[in-house]
Every structure is written in structure tokens, then in C-alpha cells.
Amino acid sequence: MPVLFTDRDLGKKFPEILRDAGLTVERHADHFAPDCADEIWLAEVGKRGWIAVTHDGRIRYKPNELAAVIQHCVPLLVVIGHAPYPQLAHAFVATWPRIRSFIERHEPPYIAKVYRPAPSAATDDAAAPGRVELWYPKVDSYRQRSVLAAGAAGKIG
């Protein structure tokens, strides 16, 4: 069973709901200080082979954080949607079979978006799954990783 690491931005209830559903979850608060820089915890998540789960869709646009995802081969899932965290967590659990299939088919590093089900599907079936989409593809070559890392460090521009 993969280990999910929930970012601090998902609070306490989100990981509790995932654990209650039988998923293995490590919380940010159990391993890092609240003000720990994202690139620090991303490096550790990659080192431990965990799957990072966040609600921060801006990670893709922050060079230092994107570089950490790539350099440390992090599989990163971004929960998409504006809803209370318990609602997002229940949608994540309902989508888990699709998420797991996605994880099995994709080698990190990557960033994928996890969506809730469409409102019409959720109305018809409370356990309707959402979808998972690759957002930032794997960087395949060492050169690409080096260039991105240098850019994140401000060495090229």
C-alpha cells in the first residue's frame, strides 16, 4: 500500500478521513515544523518514496518547489476544488481506485491533478469517483533536470 503524505494546507480532517478509509497517511505536522519550506518536505517525501498530496496548485509555478519535485522524484497529487476539506477528502477516497491506477502507470517525478466528480455524477451517486490528470510530465533526461535545477537556483536566466 502506498504511503500518502498530506501537506499542511490540507489540515487535520483530510488525512483523518483518508486513514479512516484504510489508506496509509503521514501528516506534515507529524514530521515537520509548520513553517518548513516546501522544498524541504518535498525532498524528504521523495527520499522516503511517499506520494505527496497537496491543495497548493501553485507549486507547479514556483521554480524552487518544481525543482524539488523533479530532483527528488516526487509523485505529487494536487487536490483540485474549492470545497470544505472533509468533502475533498471523501471525493479523494471515492477516486482512490483511479488514483492508485494512475500511480501504478506513471513513474515519478510528476504532478497530477485530482478532481472531484462532476456535480451531476455526485448528485446521482455520493460515492462517484472523480478523475486524475497528469499536469506536469516526468522530466526524462539528466540534462533537463540539471537545467531546471540551475534555473530554480537562479544560475541561468
Coordinates of N, CA, C and O in Angstrom, one line a residue, residues 18-136:
L18 N -8.9 10.0 5.2 CA -8.2 9.0 4.4 C -7.8 7.8 5.2 O -7.9 6.7 4.8
R19 N -7.3 8.1 6.4 CA -6.9 7.0 7.3 C -8.1 6.1 7.6 O -8.0 4.9 7.7
D20 N -9.2 6.7 7.9 CA -10.5 6.0 8.3 C -10.9 5.1 7.1 O -11.6 4.1 7.3
A21 N -10.5 5.5 5.9 CA -10.9 4.7 4.7 C -9.9 3.6 4.5 O -10.0 2.9 3.5
G22 N -8.9 3.5 5.3 CA -7.9 2.4 5.2 C -6.6 2.8 4.5 O -5.8 1.9 4.2
L23 N -6.5 4.0 4.1 CA -5.3 4.4 3.4 C -4.2 4.7 4.4 O -4.4 5.1 5.6
T24 N -2.9 4.6 4.0 CA -1.8 4.8 4.9 C -1.4 6.3 4.7 O -1.0 6.7 3.5
V25 N -1.4 7.1 5.7 CA -1.2 8.5 5.6 C -0.2 9.0 6.6 O -0.3 8.7 7.8
E26 N 0.7 9.9 6.2 CA 1.6 10.6 7.1 C 1.3 12.1 6.9 O 1.1 12.6 5.8
R27 N 1.1 12.7 8.0 CA 0.8 14.2 8.0 C 2.0 15.0 8.1 O 3.0 14.7 8.8
H28 N 2.0 16.2 7.5 CA 3.0 17.2 7.6 C 3.4 17.5 9.0 O 4.5 17.5 9.4
A29 N 2.4 17.7 9.8 CA 2.6 18.1 11.2 C 3.3 17.1 12.0 O 3.9 17.4 13.1
D30 N 3.2 15.8 11.6 CA 3.9 14.7 12.3 C 5.4 14.6 12.0 O 6.1 13.9 12.7
H31 N 5.9 15.4 11.0 CA 7.3 15.3 10.6 C 8.0 16.6 10.5 O 9.2 16.6 10.5
F32 N 7.3 17.7 10.3 CA 7.9 19.0 10.0 C 7.3 20.1 10.8 O 6.1 20.0 11.2
A33 N 8.1 21.2 11.0 CA 7.6 22.4 11.7 C 6.6 23.0 10.7 O 6.6 22.9 9.5
P34 N 5.6 23.8 11.3 CA 4.6 24.4 10.4 C 5.2 25.3 9.3 O 4.6 25.4 8.3
D35 N 6.3 25.9 9.6 CA 6.9 26.9 8.7 C 8.0 26.3 7.8 O 8.7 27.0 7.1
C36 N 8.0 24.9 7.7 CA 9.0 24.2 6.9 C 8.8 24.6 5.5 O 7.7 24.5 4.9
A37 N 9.9 25.0 4.8 CA 9.8 25.3 3.4 C 9.4 24.1 2.6 O 9.8 22.9 2.8
D38 N 8.5 24.3 1.6 CA 8.0 23.2 0.7 C 9.1 22.4 0.1 O 9.0 21.1 0.1
E39 N 10.2 23.0 -0.3 CA 11.2 22.2 -1.0 C 11.9 21.3 0.0 O 12.4 20.2 -0.4
I40 N 11.9 21.6 1.3 CA 12.5 20.7 2.3 C 11.6 19.4 2.5 O 12.1 18.3 2.4
W41 N 10.3 19.6 2.7 CA 9.5 18.4 2.9 C 9.3 17.6 1.6 O 9.2 16.4 1.6
L42 N 9.4 18.3 0.4 CA 9.3 17.6 -0.9 C 10.5 16.7 -1.0 O 10.4 15.5 -1.5
A43 N 11.7 17.2 -0.6 CA 12.9 16.3 -0.7 C 12.8 15.1 0.2 O 13.1 14.0 -0.2
E44 N 12.2 15.3 1.4 CA 12.1 14.1 2.3 C 11.1 13.2 1.8 O 11.2 11.9 1.9
V45 N 10.0 13.7 1.3 CA 8.9 12.8 0.7 C 9.5 11.9 -0.4 O 9.3 10.7 -0.5
G46 N 10.3 12.6 -1.3 CA 10.9 11.9 -2.4 C 11.9 10.8 -1.9 O 11.9 9.7 -2.3
K47 N 12.7 11.2 -0.9 CA 13.6 10.2 -0.3 C 13.0 9.0 0.3 O 13.4 7.9 0.2
R48 N 11.8 9.2 0.9 CA 11.1 8.1 1.6 C 10.2 7.3 0.6 O 9.6 6.3 1.0
G49 N 10.0 7.8 -0.6 CA 9.2 7.1 -1.6 C 7.7 7.3 -1.3 O 6.9 6.5 -1.8
W50 N 7.3 8.4 -0.6 CA 5.9 8.6 -0.4 C 5.3 9.4 -1.5 O 6.0 9.9 -2.4
I51 N 4.0 9.5 -1.5 CA 3.2 10.2 -2.5 C 2.7 11.5 -1.8 O 2.0 11.4 -0.8
A52 N 3.1 12.6 -2.3 CA 2.7 13.9 -1.7 C 1.3 14.3 -2.2 O 1.0 14.1 -3.4
V53 N 0.5 14.8 -1.3 CA -0.8 15.2 -1.6 C -1.0 16.7 -1.1 O -0.7 16.9 0.1
T54 N -1.3 17.6 -1.9 CA -1.4 19.0 -1.5 C -2.7 19.6 -2.1 O -3.3 19.0 -3.0
H55 N -3.0 20.8 -1.7 CA -4.1 21.6 -2.3 C -3.5 22.8 -2.9 O -4.2 23.6 -3.5
D56 N -2.2 22.9 -2.9 CA -1.5 24.1 -3.4 C -1.2 23.9 -4.9 O -0.1 23.3 -5.2
G57 N -2.0 24.3 -5.7 CA -1.8 24.2 -7.2 C -0.7 25.1 -7.7 O -0.3 25.0 -8.9
R58 N -0.2 26.0 -6.9 CA 0.8 27.0 -7.3 C 2.2 26.3 -7.3 O 3.1 26.9 -7.8
I59 N 2.4 25.1 -6.7 CA 3.7 24.5 -6.6 C 4.3 24.4 -8.0 O 5.5 24.6 -8.2
R60 N 3.5 24.1 -9.0 CA 4.0 23.9 -10.4 C 4.6 25.2 -10.9 O 5.5 25.2 -11.7
Y61 N 4.2 26.3 -10.4 CA 4.7 27.6 -10.9 C 5.9 28.2 -10.0 O 6.3 29.3 -10.4
K62 N 6.2 27.6 -9.0 CA 7.3 28.1 -8.1 C 8.6 27.3 -8.5 O 8.7 26.1 -8.2
P63 N 9.6 27.9 -9.1 CA 10.7 27.2 -9.6 C 11.5 26.3 -8.6 O 11.8 25.2 -8.9
N64 N 11.6 26.8 -7.4 CA 12.3 26.1 -6.3 C 11.5 24.8 -5.9 O 12.1 23.8 -5.7
E65 N 10.2 24.9 -5.9 CA 9.4 23.8 -5.5 C 9.3 22.8 -6.6 O 9.3 21.6 -6.4
L66 N 9.1 23.3 -7.9 CA 9.1 22.4 -9.0 C 10.4 21.6 -9.1 O 10.4 20.4 -9.4
A67 N 11.5 22.4 -8.9 CA 12.8 21.7 -9.0 C 12.9 20.6 -7.9 O 13.5 19.6 -8.2
A68 N 12.4 20.9 -6.7 CA 12.4 19.8 -5.7 C 11.7 18.6 -6.1 O 12.1 17.5 -5.8
V69 N 10.5 18.8 -6.7 CA 9.7 17.7 -7.2 C 10.5 16.8 -8.2 O 10.6 15.6 -8.1
I70 N 11.2 17.5 -9.1 CA 11.9 16.8 -10.1 C 13.2 16.2 -9.6 O 13.5 15.0 -9.8
Q71 N 14.0 16.9 -8.8 CA 15.3 16.4 -8.3 C 15.1 15.2 -7.4 O 15.9 14.4 -7.3
H72 N 14.0 15.2 -6.6 CA 13.8 14.2 -5.6 C 12.8 13.1 -6.1 O 12.3 12.4 -5.2
C73 N 12.4 13.2 -7.4 CA 11.5 12.2 -7.9 C 10.2 12.0 -7.1 O 9.8 10.9 -6.8
V74 N 9.5 13.1 -6.9 CA 8.3 13.1 -6.1 C 7.1 12.9 -6.9 O 6.9 13.6 -7.9
P75 N 6.3 12.0 -6.6 CA 4.9 11.9 -7.1 C 4.0 12.8 -6.4 O 3.9 12.7 -5.1
L76 N 3.5 13.9 -7.0 CA 2.7 14.9 -6.3 C 1.3 14.9 -6.9 O 1.1 15.1 -8.1
L77 N 0.4 14.8 -6.0 CA -1.1 14.9 -6.3 C -1.6 16.2 -5.8 O -1.5 16.5 -4.6
V78 N -2.2 17.0 -6.6 CA -2.8 18.2 -6.2 C -4.3 18.1 -6.2 O -4.9 17.8 -7.3
V79 N -4.9 18.2 -5.1 CA -6.4 18.1 -4.9 C -7.0 19.4 -5.4 O -6.7 20.5 -4.9
I80 N -7.8 19.3 -6.4 CA -8.4 20.5 -7.1 C -9.9 20.7 -6.6 O -10.6 19.8 -6.5
G81 N -10.2 22.0 -6.3 CA -11.6 22.3 -6.0 C -11.7 23.2 -4.7 O -10.8 23.1 -3.9
H82 N -12.7 24.0 -4.7 CA -13.0 24.8 -3.6 C -14.2 24.2 -2.9 O -15.3 24.4 -3.3
A83 N -13.9 23.5 -1.8 CA -14.9 22.9 -1.0 C -14.3 22.6 0.4 O -13.1 22.7 0.5
P84 N -15.1 22.4 1.4 CA -14.6 22.0 2.7 C -13.7 20.8 2.6 O -13.9 19.9 1.8
Y85 N -12.6 20.8 3.4 CA -11.7 19.7 3.3 C -12.3 18.3 3.5 O -11.9 17.4 2.8
P86 N -13.2 18.2 4.4 CA -13.9 16.8 4.5 C -14.5 16.4 3.2 O -14.4 15.2 2.8
Q87 N -15.1 17.3 2.5 CA -15.8 17.0 1.2 C -14.7 16.6 0.2 O -14.8 15.6 -0.6
L88 N -13.6 17.3 0.2 CA -12.5 17.0 -0.7 C -11.9 15.6 -0.4 O -11.5 14.8 -1.3
A89 N -11.8 15.3 0.9 CA -11.2 14.1 1.3 C -12.1 12.9 0.9 O -11.6 11.9 0.5
H90 N -13.4 13.0 1.1 CA -14.4 12.0 0.7 C -14.3 11.7 -0.8 O -14.3 10.6 -1.3
A91 N -14.2 12.8 -1.6 CA -14.0 12.7 -3.0 C -12.7 12.0 -3.4 O -12.7 11.2 -4.3
F92 N -11.6 12.3 -2.6 CA -10.4 11.7 -2.9 C -10.5 10.2 -2.6 O -10.0 9.3 -3.4
V93 N -11.1 9.8 -1.5 CA -11.3 8.4 -1.2 C -12.2 7.7 -2.3 O -11.8 6.6 -2.7
A94 N -13.2 8.3 -2.8 CA -14.0 7.7 -3.8 C -13.2 7.6 -5.1 O -13.5 6.7 -5.9
T95 N -12.3 8.4 -5.3 CA -11.4 8.4 -6.5 C -10.2 7.5 -6.4 O -9.5 7.3 -7.3
W96 N -10.0 7.0 -5.2 CA -8.8 6.3 -4.9 C -8.4 5.2 -5.9 O -7.3 5.0 -6.3
P97 N -9.4 4.4 -6.3 CA -9.0 3.3 -7.3 C -8.4 3.9 -8.6 O -7.5 3.4 -9.1
R98 N -8.9 5.0 -9.0 CA -8.4 5.7 -10.2 C -7.0 6.3 -9.9 O -6.1 6.3 -10.7
I99 N -6.9 6.9 -8.7 CA -5.6 7.4 -8.3 C -4.5 6.3 -8.2 O -3.4 6.5 -8.7
R100 N -4.9 5.2 -7.6 CA -3.9 4.1 -7.5 C -3.5 3.6 -8.8 O -2.3 3.4 -9.1
S101 N -4.5 3.5 -9.7 CA -4.1 3.0 -11.1 C -3.2 4.0 -11.8 O -2.2 3.6 -12.5
F102 N -3.5 5.3 -11.6 CA -2.6 6.4 -12.2 C -1.2 6.2 -11.6 O -0.2 6.3 -12.4
I103 N -1.1 6.1 -10.3 CA 0.2 5.9 -9.7 C 1.0 4.7 -10.2 O 2.2 4.8 -10.5
E104 N 0.3 3.6 -10.4 CA 0.9 2.4 -10.9 C 1.4 2.6 -12.4 O 2.4 1.9 -12.8
R105 N 0.8 3.5 -13.1 CA 1.1 3.7 -14.6 C 2.1 4.7 -14.8 O 2.7 4.8 -15.9
H106 N 2.4 5.6 -13.8 CA 3.3 6.7 -14.0 C 4.5 6.6 -13.0 O 4.3 6.5 -11.8
E107 N 5.7 6.8 -13.6 CA 6.9 6.8 -12.8 C 7.2 8.3 -12.4 O 7.1 9.2 -13.3
P108 N 7.5 8.5 -11.1 CA 7.8 9.9 -10.7 C 9.1 10.3 -11.3 O 9.9 9.5 -11.6
P109 N 9.3 11.6 -11.4 CA 8.5 12.7 -10.8 C 7.4 13.1 -11.7 O 7.5 13.0 -13.0
Y110 N 6.3 13.6 -11.1 CA 5.2 14.1 -11.8 C 4.3 14.9 -10.9 O 4.4 14.8 -9.7
I111 N 3.5 15.7 -11.5 CA 2.4 16.4 -10.7 C 1.1 16.1 -11.5 O 1.0 16.2 -12.7
A112 N 0.2 15.6 -10.7 CA -1.1 15.2 -11.2 C -2.2 16.0 -10.5 O -2.1 16.2 -9.3
K113 N -3.3 16.3 -11.2 CA -4.4 16.9 -10.5 C -5.5 15.9 -10.2 O -5.8 15.0 -11.1
V114 N -6.1 15.9 -9.0 CA -7.1 15.0 -8.6 C -8.4 15.9 -8.5 O -8.5 16.8 -7.7
Y115 N -9.4 15.6 -9.4 CA -10.6 16.3 -9.4 C -11.7 15.5 -8.7 O -11.8 14.3 -8.7
R116 N -12.7 16.3 -8.1 CA -13.9 15.7 -7.6 C -14.8 15.3 -8.8 O -14.6 15.7 -9.9
P117 N -15.8 14.4 -8.5 CA -16.7 14.1 -9.6 C -17.5 15.3 -10.1 O -17.6 16.2 -9.3
A118 N -18.0 15.2 -11.3 CA -18.8 16.3 -11.8 C -20.1 16.4 -10.9 O -20.5 15.4 -10.3
P119 N -20.6 17.6 -10.7 CA -21.8 17.7 -9.8 C -22.9 16.8 -10.1 O -23.6 16.3 -9.2
S120 N -23.2 16.6 -11.4 CA -24.3 15.7 -11.8 C -24.0 14.3 -11.4 O -24.9 13.6 -10.9
A121 N -22.7 13.8 -11.5 CA -22.4 12.4 -11.1 C -22.5 12.3 -9.6 O -23.0 11.3 -9.0
A122 N -22.1 13.3 -8.8 CA -22.1 13.3 -7.4 C -23.5 13.3 -6.9 O -23.8 12.7 -5.8
T123 N -24.4 14.0 -7.6 CA -25.8 14.0 -7.2 C -26.5 12.6 -7.3 O -27.2 12.2 -6.5
D124 N -26.1 12.0 -8.4 CA -26.7 10.6 -8.7 C -26.1 9.6 -7.8 O -26.7 8.6 -7.5
D125 N -24.8 9.7 -7.4 CA -24.1 8.7 -6.6 C -23.1 9.4 -5.7 O -22.1 9.9 -6.2
A126 N -23.3 9.3 -4.4 CA -22.5 10.0 -3.5 C -21.0 9.5 -3.5 O -20.1 10.2 -3.1
A127 N -20.9 8.2 -3.9 CA -19.5 7.6 -4.0 C -18.9 7.7 -5.4 O -18.0 6.9 -5.7
A128 N -19.5 8.5 -6.3 CA -18.9 8.6 -7.6 C -17.5 9.1 -7.6 O -17.1 10.0 -6.8
P129 N -16.6 8.5 -8.4 CA -15.2 8.9 -8.4 C -15.0 10.1 -9.3 O -15.8 10.4 -10.2
G130 N -13.9 10.8 -9.0 CA -13.5 12.0 -9.8 C -12.6 11.5 -10.8 O -12.6 10.3 -11.2
R131 N -11.6 12.3 -11.3 CA -10.7 11.9 -12.3 C -9.3 12.4 -11.9 O -9.1 13.3 -11.0
V132 N -8.3 11.8 -12.5 CA -6.9 12.2 -12.3 C -6.3 12.5 -13.6 O -6.4 11.8 -14.6
E133 N -5.6 13.6 -13.7 CA -4.9 14.1 -14.9 C -3.5 14.5 -14.7 O -3.2 15.2 -13.7
L134 N -2.6 14.0 -15.5 CA -1.2 14.4 -15.5 C -1.1 15.9 -15.8 O -1.7 16.4 -16.8
W135 N -0.5 16.6 -14.9 CA -0.4 18.1 -15.1 C 1.0 18.5 -15.5 O 1.2 19.3 -16.4
Y136 N 2.0 17.9 -14.9 CA 3.4 18.2 -15.2 C 4.1 16.9 -15.5 O 4.2 16.1 -14.6

